[in-house]
C-alpha positions as a LaTeX table, in Angstrom:
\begin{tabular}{lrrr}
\hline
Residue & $x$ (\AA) & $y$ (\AA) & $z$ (\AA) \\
\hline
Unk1 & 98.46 & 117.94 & 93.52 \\
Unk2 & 96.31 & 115.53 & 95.56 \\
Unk3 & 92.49 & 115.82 & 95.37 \\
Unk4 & 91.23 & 115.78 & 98.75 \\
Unk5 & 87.38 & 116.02 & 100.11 \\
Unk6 & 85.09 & 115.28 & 102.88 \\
Unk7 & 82.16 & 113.74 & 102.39 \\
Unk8 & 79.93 & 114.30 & 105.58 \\
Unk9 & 76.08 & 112.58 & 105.27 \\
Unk10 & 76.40 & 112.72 & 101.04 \\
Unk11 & 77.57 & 116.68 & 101.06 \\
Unk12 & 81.20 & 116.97 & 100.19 \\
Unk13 & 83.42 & 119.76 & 101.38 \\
Unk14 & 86.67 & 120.51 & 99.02 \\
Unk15 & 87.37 & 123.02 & 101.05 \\
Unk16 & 88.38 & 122.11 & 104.36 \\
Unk17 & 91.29 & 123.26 & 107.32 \\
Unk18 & 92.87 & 121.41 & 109.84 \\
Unk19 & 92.52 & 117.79 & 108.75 \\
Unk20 & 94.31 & 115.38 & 111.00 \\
Unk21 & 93.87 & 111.88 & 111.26 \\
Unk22 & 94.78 & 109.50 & 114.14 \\
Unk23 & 95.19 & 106.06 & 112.54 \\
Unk24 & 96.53 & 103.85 & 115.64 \\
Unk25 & 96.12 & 100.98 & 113.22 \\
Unk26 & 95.14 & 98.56 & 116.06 \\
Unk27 & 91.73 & 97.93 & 117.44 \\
Unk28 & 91.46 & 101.46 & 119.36 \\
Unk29 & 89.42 & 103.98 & 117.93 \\
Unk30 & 90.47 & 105.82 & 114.79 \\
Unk31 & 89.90 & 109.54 & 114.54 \\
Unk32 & 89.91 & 112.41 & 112.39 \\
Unk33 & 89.30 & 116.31 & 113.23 \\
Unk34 & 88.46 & 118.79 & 110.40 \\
Unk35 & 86.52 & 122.07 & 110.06 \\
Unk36 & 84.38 & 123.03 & 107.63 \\
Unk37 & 82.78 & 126.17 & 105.62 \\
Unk38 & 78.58 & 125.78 & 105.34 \\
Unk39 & 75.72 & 127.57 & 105.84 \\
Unk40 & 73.63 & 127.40 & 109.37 \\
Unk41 & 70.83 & 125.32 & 107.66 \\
Unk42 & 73.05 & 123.04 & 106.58 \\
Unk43 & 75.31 & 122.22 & 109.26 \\
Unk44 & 77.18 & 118.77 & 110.72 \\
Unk45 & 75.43 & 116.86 & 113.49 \\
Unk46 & 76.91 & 114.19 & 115.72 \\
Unk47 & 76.27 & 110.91 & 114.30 \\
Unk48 & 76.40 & 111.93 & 110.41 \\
Unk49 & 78.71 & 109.85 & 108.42 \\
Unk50 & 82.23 & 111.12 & 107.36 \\
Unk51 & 84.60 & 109.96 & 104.73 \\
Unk52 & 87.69 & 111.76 & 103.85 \\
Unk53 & 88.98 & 111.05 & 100.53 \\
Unk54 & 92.42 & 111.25 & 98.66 \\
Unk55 & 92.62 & 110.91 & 95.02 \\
Unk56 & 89.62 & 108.93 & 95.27 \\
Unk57 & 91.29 & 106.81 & 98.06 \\
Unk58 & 88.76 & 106.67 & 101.30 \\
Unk59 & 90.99 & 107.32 & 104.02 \\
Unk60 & 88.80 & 107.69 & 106.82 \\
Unk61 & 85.57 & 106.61 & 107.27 \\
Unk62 & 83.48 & 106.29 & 110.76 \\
Unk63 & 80.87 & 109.36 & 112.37 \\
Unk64 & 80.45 & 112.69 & 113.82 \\
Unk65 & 81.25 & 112.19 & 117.12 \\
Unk66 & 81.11 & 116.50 & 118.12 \\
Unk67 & 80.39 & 119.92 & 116.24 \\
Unk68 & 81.58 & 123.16 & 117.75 \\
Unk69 & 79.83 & 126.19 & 115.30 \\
Unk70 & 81.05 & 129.26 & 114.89 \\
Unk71 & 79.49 & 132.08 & 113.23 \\
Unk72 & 81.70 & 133.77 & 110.12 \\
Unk73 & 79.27 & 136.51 & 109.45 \\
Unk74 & 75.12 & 136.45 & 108.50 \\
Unk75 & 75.28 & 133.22 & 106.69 \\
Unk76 & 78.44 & 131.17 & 107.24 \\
Unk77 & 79.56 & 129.04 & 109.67 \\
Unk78 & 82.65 & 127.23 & 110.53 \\
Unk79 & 82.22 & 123.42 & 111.91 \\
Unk80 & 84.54 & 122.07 & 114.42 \\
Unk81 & 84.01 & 118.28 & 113.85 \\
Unk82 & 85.77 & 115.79 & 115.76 \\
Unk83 & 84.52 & 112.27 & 114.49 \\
Unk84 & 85.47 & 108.35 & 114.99 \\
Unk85 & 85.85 & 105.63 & 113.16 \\
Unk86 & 82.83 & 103.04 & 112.70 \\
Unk87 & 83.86 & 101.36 & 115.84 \\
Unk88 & 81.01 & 103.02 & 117.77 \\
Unk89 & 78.69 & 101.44 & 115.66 \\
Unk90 & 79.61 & 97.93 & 117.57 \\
Unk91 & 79.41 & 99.30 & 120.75 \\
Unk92 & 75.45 & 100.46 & 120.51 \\
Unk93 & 74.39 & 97.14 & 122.02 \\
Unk94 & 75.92 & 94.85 & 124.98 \\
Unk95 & 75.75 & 91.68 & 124.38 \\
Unk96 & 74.33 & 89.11 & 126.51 \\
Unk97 & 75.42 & 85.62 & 126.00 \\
Unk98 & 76.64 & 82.27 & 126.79 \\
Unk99 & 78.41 & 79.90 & 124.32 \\
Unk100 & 79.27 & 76.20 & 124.53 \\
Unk101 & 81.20 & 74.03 & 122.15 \\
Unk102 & 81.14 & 76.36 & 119.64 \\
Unk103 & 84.01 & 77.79 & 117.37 \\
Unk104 & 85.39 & 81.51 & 117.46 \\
Unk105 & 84.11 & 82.22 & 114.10 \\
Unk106 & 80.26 & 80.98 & 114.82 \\
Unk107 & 80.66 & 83.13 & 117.63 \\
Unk108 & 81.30 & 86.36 & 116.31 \\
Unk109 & 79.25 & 85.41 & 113.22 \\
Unk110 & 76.24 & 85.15 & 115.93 \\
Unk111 & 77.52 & 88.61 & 117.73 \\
Unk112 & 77.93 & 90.28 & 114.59 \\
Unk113 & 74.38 & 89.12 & 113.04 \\
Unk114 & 72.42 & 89.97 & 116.73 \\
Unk115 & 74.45 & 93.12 & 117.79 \\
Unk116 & 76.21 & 94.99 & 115.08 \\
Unk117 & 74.00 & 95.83 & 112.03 \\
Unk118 & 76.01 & 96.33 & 108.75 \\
Unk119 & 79.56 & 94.75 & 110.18 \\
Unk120 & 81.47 & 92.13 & 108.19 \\
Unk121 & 83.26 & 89.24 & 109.14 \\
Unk122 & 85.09 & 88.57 & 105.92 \\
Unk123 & 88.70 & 88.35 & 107.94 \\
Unk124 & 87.46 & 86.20 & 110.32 \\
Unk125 & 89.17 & 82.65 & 110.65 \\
Unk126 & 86.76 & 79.85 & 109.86 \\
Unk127 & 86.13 & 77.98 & 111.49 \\
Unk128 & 88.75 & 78.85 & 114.13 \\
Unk129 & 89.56 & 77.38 & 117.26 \\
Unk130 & 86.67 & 75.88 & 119.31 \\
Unk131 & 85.69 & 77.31 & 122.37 \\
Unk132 & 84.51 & 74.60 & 125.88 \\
Unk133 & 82.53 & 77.81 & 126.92 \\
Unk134 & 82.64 & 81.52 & 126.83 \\
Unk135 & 79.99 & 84.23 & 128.42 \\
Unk136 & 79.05 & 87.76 & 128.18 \\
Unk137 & 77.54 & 89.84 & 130.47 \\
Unk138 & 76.47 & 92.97 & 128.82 \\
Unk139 & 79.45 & 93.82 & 127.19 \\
Unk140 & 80.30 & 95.99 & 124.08 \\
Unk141 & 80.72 & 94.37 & 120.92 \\
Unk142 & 84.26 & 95.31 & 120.57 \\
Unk143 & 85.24 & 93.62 & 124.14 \\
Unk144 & 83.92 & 90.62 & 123.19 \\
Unk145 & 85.51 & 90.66 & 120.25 \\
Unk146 & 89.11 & 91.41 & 121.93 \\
Unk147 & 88.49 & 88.88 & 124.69 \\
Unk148 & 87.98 & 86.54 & 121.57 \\
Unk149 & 91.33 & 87.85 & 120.03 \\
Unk150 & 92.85 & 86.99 & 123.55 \\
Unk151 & 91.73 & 83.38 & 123.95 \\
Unk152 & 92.96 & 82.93 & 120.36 \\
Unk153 & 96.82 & 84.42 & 120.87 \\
Unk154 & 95.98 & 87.55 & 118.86 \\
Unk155 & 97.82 & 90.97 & 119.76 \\
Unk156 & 94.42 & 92.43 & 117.73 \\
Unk157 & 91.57 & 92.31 & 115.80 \\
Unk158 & 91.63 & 94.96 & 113.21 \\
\hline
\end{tabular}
């Protein structure tokens, strides 16, 4: 039988009900829903990070998006968490910029570096097409990204 756990901000839960996870495997926002057994002083919060594990396989990984509590008896609770995937981590800045002759992957190195704290571009195509010119105006990481993933002929970009 599998080992499964959750792992929410370095506490992990073995015992867990109604896990489902929404992988849409494109570059929409992965999700995962779960409740959980703790005490009131040591509950979920929104933002925390989650990873759900099976067989030592990470699964899921991303944040606490909402907690709904409810109270078991004088010291339990049960936690409602509905969380994404690490996604909302590139969308906590807009970015705010205008490119000339430069390629795709200088680009997104240069949005990733200024906007998105802890992000990789290993997959990234280097050095990629060359771009004449391409601006943002206060727009999510993410949408830049796909609007780069359009210019290039790519249905995504995870």
């Amino acid at each position: 039988m599998p080992t499964t756990y959750i792992d929410i901000a370095g506490t992990q839960y073995e015992e867990f009900y109604g896990l489902s996870i929404n992988d849409v495997l494109t570059s929409e926002i992965n999700t995962a829903n779960f409740s959980v057994l703790n005490s009131a002083a040591n509950k979920p919060v929104p933002g925390n990070e989650v990873e759900v594990y099976v067989d030592s396989v990470k699964i899921f990984a991303g944040r606490v998006s909402t907690v709904n509590e409810t109270r078991i008896n004088r010291t339990s609770m049960s936690y409602d968490c509905a969380c994404v995937d690490y996604q909302v981590d590139l969308d906590k800045k807009l970015v705010a910029e205008t490119y000339e002759s430069q390629t795709v992957y200088d680009i997104v190195d240069d949005i990733i570096t200024n906007y998105a704290s802890g992000i990789t571009i290993t997959n990234v195509i280097n050095p990629g097409l060359t771009l004449e010119k391409i601006q943002f105006n206060y727009e999510p990481v993410s949408q830049c990204i796909r609007r780069l993933c359009e210019i290039c002929g790519y249905r995504d970009w995870e």
